[in-house]
Amino acid sequence: MVEEGQKAPDFTLPTGTGETMSLADFRGKPVVLYFYPRDNTPGCTKEACGFRDLHEVFSEVGAVILGVSTDSPSSHKKFAEKYQLPFPLLSDEDAAVSTAYGVYKEKTRYGKKSMGIERTTFLIDGDGVIRKIYPRVKVEGHMEQVLEDVRHLSNG
């Protein structure tokens, strides 16, 4: 698991629009990197729409939002279009990036064990250093907390 104060692992992943993006593309800007389990599930939809609704405010403070799950680029494309998501969704189909960040874990749901992403957000500064980790995110109020922390980061 990566820790606060460490350099964020760089990556290059495909988006739902067919391009690829790297974390390094956003040097100089704070990045809100949020990992979520699945497109079109209730919690993930609520989280994505929460970030969508605050996207303009995040942009005003210079922050970039990136969502990551193990869904395919085509799933991301449909999910983003359905909910008018204005930020990139990155496809980590082999879970390599999720594993590097320590969020791909064994989960138990209804008594069945499976591997999947544990909902986690990372706030990364313009130098690529992880400033805050939000483990096991509860969606309610999360986006507002991240925005407040981005503002503190931007102010100094």
C-alpha positions as a Markdown table, in Angstrom:
| # | Residue | x | y | z |
|---|---|---|---|---|
| 1 | Met | 0.0 | 0.0 | 0.0 |
| 2 | Val | 1.3 | 3.4 | -0.9 |
| 3 | Glu | 1.4 | 6.0 | 1.9 |
| 4 | Glu | 0.9 | 9.7 | 2.3 |
| 5 | Gly | 4.1 | 11.6 | 1.6 |
| 6 | Gln | 5.3 | 9.1 | -1.0 |
| 7 | Lys | 5.5 | 9.7 | -4.8 |
| 8 | Ala | 2.4 | 8.4 | -6.4 |
| 9 | Pro | 3.0 | 5.4 | -8.7 |
| 10 | Asp | 2.8 | 6.7 | -12.3 |
| 11 | Phe | 0.7 | 4.9 | -14.8 |
| 12 | Thr | -0.7 | 5.1 | -18.3 |
| 13 | Leu | -4.3 | 3.7 | -18.9 |
| 14 | Pro | -6.9 | 3.9 | -21.6 |
| 15 | Thr | -10.0 | 6.1 | -21.2 |
| 16 | Gly | -13.5 | 5.5 | -22.3 |
| 17 | Thr | -12.9 | 7.9 | -25.2 |
| 18 | Gly | -10.1 | 5.7 | -26.7 |
| 19 | Glu | -7.1 | 7.8 | -25.7 |
| 20 | Thr | -4.5 | 7.0 | -23.0 |
| 21 | Met | -3.7 | 9.2 | -20.0 |
| 22 | Ser | -0.8 | 9.1 | -17.6 |
| 23 | Leu | -0.6 | 10.5 | -14.2 |
| 24 | Ala | 2.5 | 12.4 | -15.3 |
| 25 | Asp | 0.3 | 14.3 | -17.8 |
| 26 | Phe | -1.1 | 16.3 | -14.9 |
| 27 | Arg | 2.2 | 17.4 | -13.2 |
| 28 | Gly | 1.7 | 20.9 | -11.8 |
| 29 | Lys | -1.9 | 20.3 | -10.8 |
| 30 | Pro | -3.5 | 18.6 | -7.9 |
| 31 | Val | -5.1 | 15.3 | -8.9 |
| 32 | Val | -8.0 | 13.6 | -7.3 |
| 33 | Leu | -7.5 | 10.0 | -8.2 |
| 34 | Tyr | -10.5 | 7.9 | -7.1 |
| 35 | Phe | -10.7 | 4.1 | -7.4 |
| 36 | Tyr | -14.2 | 2.6 | -7.5 |
| 37 | Pro | -15.5 | -1.0 | -7.8 |
| 38 | Arg | -17.8 | -0.9 | -10.9 |
| 39 | Asp | -19.6 | 1.3 | -13.4 |
| 40 | Asn | -23.4 | 1.6 | -13.0 |
| 41 | Thr | -23.6 | 0.3 | -9.5 |
| 42 | Pro | -25.5 | 2.5 | -6.9 |
| 43 | Gly | -22.5 | 3.6 | -4.8 |
| 44 | Cys | -20.2 | 4.1 | -7.8 |
| 45 | Thr | -22.9 | 6.1 | -9.7 |
| 46 | Lys | -23.6 | 8.3 | -6.6 |
| 47 | Glu | -19.8 | 8.9 | -6.2 |
| 48 | Ala | -19.3 | 9.7 | -9.9 |
| 49 | Cys | -22.3 | 12.1 | -10.0 |
| 50 | Gly | -21.0 | 13.8 | -6.8 |
| 51 | Phe | -17.7 | 14.5 | -8.4 |
| 52 | Arg | -19.5 | 15.6 | -11.6 |
| 53 | Asp | -21.7 | 18.0 | -9.7 |
| 54 | Leu | -18.6 | 19.6 | -8.1 |
| 55 | His | -16.4 | 19.3 | -11.2 |
| 56 | Glu | -16.5 | 23.0 | -12.0 |
| 57 | Val | -15.5 | 24.0 | -8.5 |
| 58 | Phe | -12.6 | 21.5 | -8.6 |
| 59 | Ser | -11.5 | 23.0 | -11.9 |
| 60 | Glu | -11.6 | 26.5 | -10.5 |
| 61 | Val | -9.0 | 25.5 | -7.9 |
| 62 | Gly | -6.9 | 23.8 | -10.6 |
| 63 | Ala | -7.6 | 20.2 | -9.7 |
| 64 | Val | -8.1 | 17.3 | -12.0 |
| 65 | Ile | -10.4 | 14.4 | -11.3 |
| 66 | Leu | -9.6 | 10.9 | -12.6 |
| 67 | Gly | -11.8 | 7.8 | -11.9 |
| 68 | Val | -10.3 | 4.3 | -12.1 |
| 69 | Ser | -12.0 | 0.9 | -12.1 |
| 70 | Thr | -11.4 | -2.5 | -13.8 |
| 71 | Asp | -14.2 | -1.9 | -16.2 |
| 72 | Ser | -13.5 | -1.9 | -19.9 |
| 73 | Pro | -13.1 | 1.4 | -21.9 |
| 74 | Ser | -16.4 | 0.7 | -23.6 |
| 75 | Ser | -18.2 | 0.3 | -20.2 |
| 76 | His | -16.6 | 3.6 | -19.1 |
| 77 | Lys | -17.7 | 5.3 | -22.3 |
| 78 | Lys | -21.4 | 4.3 | -21.7 |
| 79 | Phe | -21.2 | 5.1 | -18.0 |
| 80 | Ala | -19.7 | 8.6 | -18.7 |
| 81 | Glu | -22.3 | 9.4 | -21.4 |
| 82 | Lys | -25.2 | 8.1 | -19.3 |
| 83 | Tyr | -24.4 | 10.4 | -16.4 |
| 84 | Gln | -22.6 | 13.3 | -18.4 |
| 85 | Leu | -19.4 | 12.8 | -16.5 |
| 86 | Pro | -17.0 | 15.6 | -17.5 |
| 87 | Phe | -13.8 | 13.9 | -16.3 |
| 88 | Pro | -11.9 | 10.9 | -17.6 |
| 89 | Leu | -12.6 | 7.3 | -16.4 |
| 90 | Leu | -9.5 | 5.1 | -16.7 |
| 91 | Ser | -9.7 | 1.4 | -17.5 |
| 92 | Asp | -7.4 | -0.8 | -15.3 |
| 93 | Glu | -8.7 | -4.1 | -16.7 |
| 94 | Asp | -5.7 | -6.1 | -15.4 |
| 95 | Ala | -5.8 | -4.3 | -12.0 |
| 96 | Ala | -2.1 | -3.5 | -12.2 |
| 97 | Val | -2.6 | 0.1 | -11.2 |
| 98 | Ser | -5.2 | -0.7 | -8.5 |
| 99 | Thr | -2.7 | -3.3 | -7.2 |
| 100 | Ala | 0.2 | -0.8 | -7.2 |
| 101 | Tyr | -1.9 | 1.6 | -5.2 |
| 102 | Gly | -2.9 | -1.1 | -2.8 |
| 103 | Val | -6.7 | -0.9 | -3.4 |
| 104 | Tyr | -7.2 | -4.2 | -5.2 |
| 105 | Lys | -8.1 | -6.5 | -2.4 |
| 106 | Glu | -10.0 | -9.6 | -1.4 |
| 107 | Lys | -13.5 | -8.6 | -0.5 |
| 108 | Thr | -16.4 | -10.6 | 1.0 |
| 109 | Arg | -19.9 | -9.9 | -0.2 |
| 110 | Tyr | -22.9 | -12.1 | 0.9 |
| 111 | Gly | -20.4 | -14.6 | 2.2 |
| 112 | Lys | -18.5 | -15.0 | -1.1 |
| 113 | Lys | -14.9 | -14.0 | -1.4 |
| 114 | Ser | -13.7 | -12.2 | -4.6 |
| 115 | Met | -11.0 | -9.8 | -5.7 |
| 116 | Gly | -12.0 | -6.2 | -6.4 |
| 117 | Ile | -11.3 | -2.6 | -5.8 |
| 118 | Glu | -11.9 | -1.1 | -2.4 |
| 119 | Arg | -13.3 | 2.4 | -2.9 |
| 120 | Thr | -10.4 | 4.7 | -2.1 |
| 121 | Thr | -9.4 | 8.2 | -3.1 |
| 122 | Phe | -5.9 | 9.7 | -3.3 |
| 123 | Leu | -5.2 | 13.4 | -3.3 |
| 124 | Ile | -1.9 | 13.9 | -5.2 |
| 125 | Asp | -0.2 | 17.3 | -5.3 |
| 126 | Gly | 1.3 | 19.0 | -8.4 |
| 127 | Asp | 4.7 | 17.3 | -7.8 |
| 128 | Gly | 3.1 | 13.9 | -7.9 |
| 129 | Val | 3.3 | 13.3 | -4.1 |
| 130 | Ile | 0.3 | 11.7 | -2.3 |
| 131 | Arg | -0.9 | 14.2 | 0.2 |
| 132 | Lys | -4.0 | 12.4 | 1.5 |
| 133 | Ile | -5.5 | 8.9 | 1.3 |
| 134 | Tyr | -9.2 | 8.3 | 1.9 |
| 135 | Pro | -9.5 | 4.5 | 2.5 |
| 136 | Arg | -12.8 | 2.6 | 2.4 |
| 137 | Val | -14.7 | 5.7 | 1.3 |
| 138 | Lys | -18.3 | 6.3 | 2.4 |
| 139 | Val | -19.8 | 8.3 | -0.5 |
| 140 | Glu | -21.9 | 10.6 | 1.5 |
| 141 | Gly | -20.0 | 13.9 | 2.0 |
| 142 | His | -16.8 | 12.5 | 0.5 |
| 143 | Met | -16.6 | 14.8 | -2.5 |
| 144 | Glu | -17.0 | 17.9 | -0.3 |
| 145 | Gln | -14.3 | 16.7 | 2.0 |
| 146 | Val | -11.9 | 16.1 | -0.9 |
| 147 | Leu | -12.7 | 19.6 | -2.3 |
| 148 | Glu | -12.0 | 21.2 | 1.1 |
| 149 | Asp | -8.6 | 19.4 | 1.2 |
| 150 | Val | -7.8 | 20.4 | -2.4 |
| 151 | Arg | -8.4 | 24.0 | -1.4 |
| 152 | His | -6.1 | 23.7 | 1.6 |
| 153 | Leu | -3.4 | 22.1 | -0.7 |
| 154 | Ser | -3.8 | 24.9 | -3.2 |
| 155 | Asn | -3.5 | 27.6 | -0.6 |
| 156 | Gly | -0.4 | 26.3 | 0.8 |
